[in-house]
CSV table of C-alpha atoms and ligand atoms in Angstrom, one decimal:
chain,number,residue,atom,x,y,z
J,33,MET,CA,83.6,81.3,113.7
J,34,PRO,CA,84.3,83.2,116.9
J,35,ALA,CA,87.7,82.9,118.5
J,36,GLN,CA,87.2,81.7,122.1
J,37,PRO,CA,85.4,84.7,123.6
J,38,MET,CA,87.8,86.4,126.0
J,39,SER,CA,87.1,86.9,129.7
J,40,VAL,CA,87.0,90.5,131.1
J,41,ASN,CA,90.5,90.0,132.4
J,42,GLU,CA,91.8,88.9,129.0
J,43,LEU,CA,90.0,91.8,127.3
J,44,GLU,CA,91.7,94.2,129.6
J,45,ASP,CA,95.1,92.8,128.7
J,46,THR,CA,94.2,92.9,125.0
J,47,ALA,CA,93.1,96.6,125.3
J,48,VAL,CA,96.6,97.4,126.5
J,49,THR,CA,98.0,95.9,123.3
J,50,ILE,CA,95.5,97.8,121.2
J,51,ARG,CA,96.5,101.1,122.9
J,52,LYS,CA,100.2,100.4,122.5
J,53,ASP,CA,99.7,99.7,118.8
J,54,ILE,CA,97.6,102.9,118.4
J,55,ILE,CA,100.4,105.0,119.8
J,56,GLU,CA,103.2,103.2,117.9
J,57,MET,CA,101.3,103.4,114.6
J,58,ILE,CA,100.6,107.1,114.9
J,59,SER,CA,104.1,107.9,116.2
J,60,THR,CA,105.6,106.0,113.2
J,61,ALA,CA,103.3,107.7,110.7
J,62,LYS,CA,103.9,111.1,112.4
J,63,ALA,CA,100.2,111.8,111.8
J,64,GLY,CA,96.8,110.5,112.9
J,65,HIS,CA,94.2,110.8,115.6
J,66,PRO,CA,95.2,109.3,119.0
J,67,GLY,CA,92.5,110.9,121.2
J,68,GLY,CA,89.4,109.3,119.6
J,69,SER,CA,91.2,106.0,119.0
J,70,LEU,CA,92.1,105.7,122.7
J,71,SER,CA,88.6,106.6,123.9
J,72,ALA,CA,87.1,103.8,121.8
J,73,ALA,CA,89.8,101.2,122.6
J,74,ASP,CA,88.0,99.2,125.3
J,75,ILE,CA,84.7,99.1,123.3
J,76,VAL,CA,86.4,98.0,120.0
J,77,THR,CA,88.4,95.4,122.0
J,78,ALA,CA,85.3,93.9,123.5
J,79,LEU,CA,83.6,93.8,120.1
J,80,TYR,CA,86.4,92.0,118.3
J,81,PHE,CA,87.4,89.6,121.0
J,82,ARG,CA,84.2,88.7,122.7
J,83,ILE,CA,81.0,90.0,121.1
J,84,MET,CA,81.2,89.9,117.3
J,85,ARG,CA,81.1,86.8,115.1
J,86,VAL,CA,83.8,87.5,112.5
J,87,ASP,CA,86.1,85.2,110.6
J,88,PRO,CA,89.6,86.6,110.0
J,89,ASP,CA,90.3,83.8,107.5
J,90,ASN,CA,87.2,84.7,105.5
J,91,PRO,CA,86.5,88.4,106.0
J,92,ASP,CA,83.6,88.5,103.6
J,93,ARG,CA,81.8,85.5,105.0
J,94,PRO,CA,78.1,86.2,104.5
J,95,ASP,CA,76.9,85.5,108.0
J,96,ARG,CA,79.6,87.7,109.7
J,97,ASP,CA,78.6,90.4,112.0
J,98,ARG,CA,79.2,93.9,110.5
J,99,PHE,CA,81.1,96.7,112.1
J,100,ILE,CA,81.4,100.3,111.1
J,101,LEU,CA,83.6,102.9,112.8
J,102,SER,CA,81.6,105.9,111.6
J,103,LYS,CA,84.1,108.3,113.3
J,104,GLY,CA,86.6,107.1,110.7
J,105,HIS,CA,89.4,109.4,111.7
J,106,ALA,CA,89.9,107.0,114.7
J,107,CYS,CA,90.7,104.1,112.4
J,108,PRO,CA,94.0,103.3,114.2
J,109,VAL,CA,91.9,101.6,116.9
J,110,TRP,CA,90.1,99.6,114.2
J,111,TYR,CA,93.4,98.6,112.4
J,112,ALA,CA,95.0,97.6,115.7
J,113,ALA,CA,92.1,95.3,116.6
J,114,LEU,CA,91.9,93.8,113.1
J,115,ALA,CA,95.6,93.0,113.1
J,116,GLU,CA,95.5,91.6,116.6
J,117,ARG,CA,92.5,89.4,115.6
J,118,GLY,CA,94.4,88.1,112.6
J,119,PHE,CA,92.8,89.9,109.6
J,120,PHE,CA,96.2,90.9,108.3
J,121,ASP,CA,99.9,90.8,109.4
J,122,LYS,CA,100.8,93.2,112.2
J,123,LYS,CA,103.7,94.5,110.0
J,124,HIS,CA,101.2,96.6,108.1
J,125,LEU,CA,100.6,98.7,111.2
J,126,GLY,CA,103.9,100.4,110.4
J,127,THR,CA,102.6,101.6,107.1
J,128,LEU,CA,99.7,103.7,108.4
J,129,ARG,CA,98.9,106.6,106.1
J,130,ARG,CA,101.6,105.7,103.6
J,131,LEU,CA,100.8,105.9,99.9
J,132,ASN,CA,99.5,102.5,98.7
J,133,SER,CA,99.3,101.1,102.2
J,134,ILE,CA,96.3,98.9,103.0
J,135,LEU,CA,95.9,101.2,106.1
J,136,GLN,CA,94.8,104.6,104.9
J,137,GLY,CA,94.3,107.7,107.1
J,138,HIS,CA,90.6,107.0,107.0
J,139,ALA,CA,89.5,103.3,106.6
J,140,ASP,CA,88.8,102.2,103.0
J,141,MET,CA,86.7,99.1,102.4
J,142,ARG,CA,88.6,98.5,99.1
J,143,LYS,CA,91.9,98.3,100.8
J,144,THR,CA,91.6,96.8,104.3
J,145,PRO,CA,90.6,93.2,105.0
J,146,GLY,CA,87.7,93.2,107.5
J,147,VAL,CA,86.5,96.8,106.7
J,148,ASP,CA,83.0,96.7,105.4
J,149,MET,CA,82.4,100.4,105.0
J,150,THR,CA,84.6,103.3,103.9
J,151,VAL,CA,84.5,106.0,106.5
J,152,GLY,CA,85.8,109.5,107.3
J,153,SER,CA,83.0,111.8,106.2
J,154,LEU,CA,81.2,112.0,109.6
J,155,GLY,CA,77.5,111.2,109.7
J,156,GLN,CA,77.4,108.4,107.2
J,157,GLY,CA,77.9,105.3,109.3
J,158,ILE,CA,74.6,104.8,110.9
J,159,SER,CA,72.7,105.1,107.6
J,160,ALA,CA,75.1,102.5,106.0
J,161,GLY,CA,74.8,100.2,109.0
J,162,LEU,CA,71.0,100.6,109.0
J,163,GLY,CA,70.9,99.4,105.4
J,164,MET,CA,73.0,96.4,106.3
J,165,ALA,CA,70.7,95.6,109.2
J,166,LEU,CA,67.6,96.0,107.1
J,167,SER,CA,69.0,93.8,104.4
J,168,GLY,CA,69.8,91.2,107.0
J,169,LYS,CA,66.1,91.3,108.2
J,170,LEU,CA,64.7,91.1,104.7
J,171,ARG,CA,66.9,88.1,103.8
J,172,LYS,CA,66.3,86.4,107.2
J,173,LYS,CA,70.0,86.4,108.1
J,174,ASP,CA,71.0,86.4,111.8
J,175,TYR,CA,74.0,88.7,111.7
J,176,HIS,CA,74.2,91.8,113.9
J,177,VAL,CA,75.4,95.3,112.8
J,178,TRP,CA,77.4,97.5,115.2
J,179,VAL,CA,78.2,101.1,114.5
J,180,ILE,CA,80.4,103.5,116.6
J,181,VAL,CA,79.7,107.2,116.3
J,182,GLY,CA,81.4,110.1,118.0
J,183,ASP,CA,79.5,112.6,120.2
J,184,GLY,CA,80.6,115.5,118.0
J,185,GLU,CA,79.4,113.4,115.0
J,186,CYS,CA,75.9,113.5,116.6
J,187,GLN,CA,75.7,117.1,115.5
J,188,GLU,CA,75.3,115.8,111.9
J,189,GLY,CA,71.6,115.9,110.8
J,190,SER,CA,72.0,112.6,108.9
J,191,VAL,CA,72.6,110.8,112.3
J,192,TRP,CA,69.0,111.6,113.3
J,193,GLU,CA,67.5,110.7,110.0
J,194,ALA,CA,69.0,107.2,110.4
J,195,ALA,CA,67.9,107.2,114.1
J,196,MET,CA,64.3,107.8,113.0
J,197,ALA,CA,64.4,104.8,110.7
J,198,GLY,CA,65.8,102.1,113.0
J,199,PRO,CA,62.7,101.6,115.2
J,200,ARG,CA,60.5,102.0,112.1
J,201,TRP,CA,61.9,98.7,110.8
J,202,LYS,CA,62.2,97.1,114.3
J,203,LEU,CA,65.9,96.6,113.7
J,204,ASP,CA,66.9,94.6,116.8
J,205,ASN,CA,69.9,93.3,114.8
J,206,PHE,CA,71.3,96.8,115.0
J,207,THR,CA,73.3,98.6,117.7
J,208,VAL,CA,74.7,102.1,117.7
J,209,ILE,CA,77.5,102.9,120.3
J,210,VAL,CA,78.1,106.6,121.0
J,211,ASP,CA,81.7,107.3,122.1
J,212,LYS,CA,80.7,110.2,124.4
J,213,ASN,CA,84.2,111.6,125.1
J,214,ARG,CA,82.8,115.2,125.4
J,215,LEU,CA,85.3,116.5,122.8
J,216,GLN,CA,85.3,117.0,119.1
J,217,ASN,CA,88.3,118.3,117.0
J,218,ASP,CA,89.3,121.6,118.6
J,219,ALA,CA,87.0,122.0,121.6
J,220,PHE,CA,84.4,120.5,123.9
J,221,VAL,CA,81.2,119.5,122.3
J,222,ASP,CA,79.2,121.6,124.8
J,223,GLU,CA,81.1,124.7,123.7
J,224,VAL,CA,80.7,124.1,119.9
J,225,MET,CA,77.1,122.7,119.7
J,226,PRO,CA,75.7,120.7,122.6
J,227,VAL,CA,74.2,117.3,121.8
J,228,ASP,CA,72.9,116.6,125.3
J,229,PRO,CA,70.6,115.4,126.6
J,230,LEU,CA,71.7,112.5,124.5
J,231,ALA,CA,70.0,109.6,126.2
J,232,GLU,CA,66.7,111.4,126.1
J,233,LYS,CA,67.1,112.3,122.5
J,234,TRP,CA,67.6,108.6,121.5
J,235,ARG,CA,64.7,107.6,123.7
J,236,ALA,CA,62.5,110.1,122.0
J,237,PHE,CA,63.4,108.4,118.7
J,238,ASN,CA,62.2,105.2,120.3
J,239,TRP,CA,65.5,103.4,120.8
J,240,ASN,CA,66.4,101.2,123.7
J,241,VAL,CA,69.0,103.1,125.6
J,242,VAL,CA,71.9,101.7,127.7
J,243,GLU,CA,74.5,103.9,129.4
J,244,ILE,CA,77.9,102.6,130.4
J,245,ASP,CA,81.3,103.6,131.6
J,246,GLY,CA,83.2,102.9,128.3
J,247,HIS,CA,86.4,102.1,130.2
J,248,ASP,CA,85.0,99.6,132.6
J,249,MET,CA,85.4,96.4,130.7
J,250,ARG,CA,82.7,94.6,132.8
J,251,GLN,CA,80.2,97.4,131.9
J,252,VAL,CA,81.3,97.4,128.3
J,253,VAL,CA,80.7,93.7,127.9
J,254,ASP,CA,77.4,93.7,129.8
J,255,GLY,CA,76.1,96.7,127.8
J,256,LEU,CA,77.0,95.2,124.4
J,257,GLU,CA,75.6,91.7,125.3
J,258,HIS,CA,72.4,93.4,126.5
J,259,ALA,CA,72.2,95.2,123.2
J,260,ALA,CA,72.7,92.0,121.2
J,261,ALA,CA,70.0,90.2,123.2
J,262,THR,CA,67.3,93.0,123.2
J,263,LYS,CA,64.4,92.2,120.8
J,264,GLY,CA,61.8,94.3,119.1
J,265,GLY,CA,64.0,97.3,118.1
J,266,PRO,CA,67.5,98.8,118.0
J,267,THR,CA,69.6,99.7,121.0
J,268,VAL,CA,72.0,102.6,121.5
J,269,VAL,CA,74.8,102.2,124.0
J,270,ILE,CA,75.9,105.6,125.3
J,271,ALA,CA,79.5,105.0,126.4
J,272,HIS,CA,80.9,107.7,128.7
J,273,THR,CA,84.6,107.8,127.8
J,274,ILE,CA,87.7,109.9,128.1
J,275,LYS,CA,89.4,111.2,125.0
J,276,GLY,CA,93.0,110.1,125.0
J,277,LYS,CA,92.3,107.5,127.8
J,278,GLY,CA,95.4,105.8,129.1
J,279,VAL,CA,97.9,108.5,128.3
J,280,SER,CA,97.9,111.2,131.0
J,281,PHE,CA,99.0,114.1,128.9
J,282,MET,CA,96.5,113.3,126.1
J,283,GLU,CA,93.4,112.8,128.3
J,284,ASN,CA,90.8,115.6,127.8
J,285,VAL,CA,93.3,117.7,125.9
J,286,PRO,CA,91.8,118.9,122.5
J,287,LYS,CA,95.2,119.1,120.8
J,288,TRP,CA,95.5,115.3,120.8
J,289,HIS,CA,92.5,114.9,118.6
J,290,GLY,CA,94.8,114.9,115.6
J,291,ALA,CA,98.4,115.1,116.5
J,292,ALA,CA,101.3,112.5,116.6
J,293,PRO,CA,103.5,112.2,119.7
J,294,ASN,CA,107.2,112.8,119.2
J,295,ALA,CA,109.8,110.3,120.3
J,296,GLU,CA,109.9,111.4,123.9
J,297,GLU,CA,106.1,111.6,124.2
J,298,THR,CA,105.8,108.2,122.6
J,299,LYS,CA,108.1,106.7,125.2
J,300,ILE,CA,106.1,108.2,128.1
J,301,ALA,CA,102.8,107.2,126.5
J,302,LEU,CA,103.9,103.6,126.1
J,303,SER,CA,105.2,103.3,129.6
J,304,GLU,CA,102.0,104.7,131.0
J,305,ILE,CA,99.8,102.3,129.0
J,306,ILE,CA,101.9,99.3,130.0
J,307,GLY,CA,102.3,100.5,133.6
J,308,ALA,CA,98.5,100.9,134.1
J,309,ARG,CA,98.0,97.1,133.7
J,310,LYS,CA,100.8,95.9,136.0
B,284,TPP,C1,81.3,115.6,107.4
B,284,TPP,C2,82.6,115.9,108.2
B,284,TPP,N1,82.7,117.2,108.7
B,284,TPP,C3,83.9,117.5,109.3
B,284,TPP,C4,84.9,116.5,109.5
B,284,TPP,C5,86.2,116.9,110.2
B,284,TPP,N2,86.3,116.3,111.5
B,284,TPP,C6,87.1,115.2,111.7
B,284,TPP,S1,87.0,114.6,113.2
B,284,TPP,C7,85.9,115.8,113.7
B,284,TPP,C8,85.4,115.9,115.1
B,284,TPP,C9,84.7,114.6,115.5
B,284,TPP,O1,84.3,114.6,116.9
B,284,TPP,P1,83.7,113.3,117.5
B,284,TPP,O2,82.7,112.8,116.6
B,284,TPP,O3,83.3,113.6,118.9
B,284,TPP,O4,84.9,112.3,117.4
B,284,TPP,P2,86.0,111.9,118.6
B,284,TPP,O5,85.9,112.9,119.7
B,284,TPP,O6,85.7,110.5,119.0
B,284,TPP,O7,87.4,112.0,117.9
B,284,TPP,C10,85.6,116.7,112.6
B,284,TPP,C11,84.7,117.8,112.7
B,284,TPP,C12,84.7,115.2,108.9
B,284,TPP,N3,85.6,114.3,109.0
B,284,TPP,N4,83.5,115.0,108.3
B,285,MG,MG1,84.0,113.2,120.7
C-alpha cells in the first residue's frame, strides 16, 4: 500500500513542489491561508510520502492510516499533498475555493478524496482523531491516526479534554503534531493568550513528548517514526516552525495568515521556493 517511502533528500524535493502548489493555488483563488500551509509543508510531506500507509487508488481502504488537519484553514497544504500523492488530478488545484469544487476553503470529507474529517472549526480534530484511534484499538486494527493542530488552536478547551483522554485509553496508535509557528490569525500567540510551556502541559497530561525543528526533514522523519514506534500511550510531536516558511516576505508576518499574493508577489514567492532547493 505505501508508495516507495522517500528518502530525506526526495522528501525535501517534494516539499518544494508542495510549497509551489500552495502558492499557485492561493494566488489563483485570490484567497486562502498561505502562512499556516507553508509552516506545515515539511511535516505533511513526510507524512504522505514516507510515514503513512495510505492508498490513493482506494482512499477508504479500512486499514489505511488516518490523517486530520485540525487547523483546517491550512488545507492548501493537504490538497497539494493529496494531489501529488495521486488521490485526484492536479488540475483540481486550480479550482480551490470555487463553488462546487472538490477543494473547498476548509476541507470537506464529503467532497475531497482522501479527507477523512471535515475541518475548519478549530479544536475539533484531536477529539475526532481520538475516536478513530479508540475504534482501531477496540476492533484490533493496526492503523495509526495522525492529527496536526495549530498552536493558536491549543487555546481551545476541547484540545485539552481530548488530551486528557488519550493516555486514559493507552492510545499508542495516536499521534498529535503541534505546528508551533508562534502566530495565530492577527498576532503572536504569546500576545493573545500564551499556550506555553507547551511540552510541560502535554507531559502533565501524561503524553510522550518529542520536540523537533519542523523544517529539518531529518528531524521531522525521526520524530514521526519515533511517535509511530512508541508503545503504551499517545505521543505529541511539538514541531517548531515558521509561519510562511520558504517565502521571505511571508515569514513571521501576521498578514499572511489569510491573504493571497498578487501576481508580482506570486512570482517572487515561487522563485524563492524553487531557488532555495538549487
Ligand atoms: C472555533 C474557531 N474559532 C475561530 C476560528 C477562526 N480562526 C481561523 S484560523 C485562526 C488562528 C489559528 O491559529 P493557529 O492554530 O496557530 O494556526 P496557524 O498559525 O497554523 O495558521 C482562527 C482564530 C476558527 N476557524 N474556529
Ligand atoms: Mg500558529
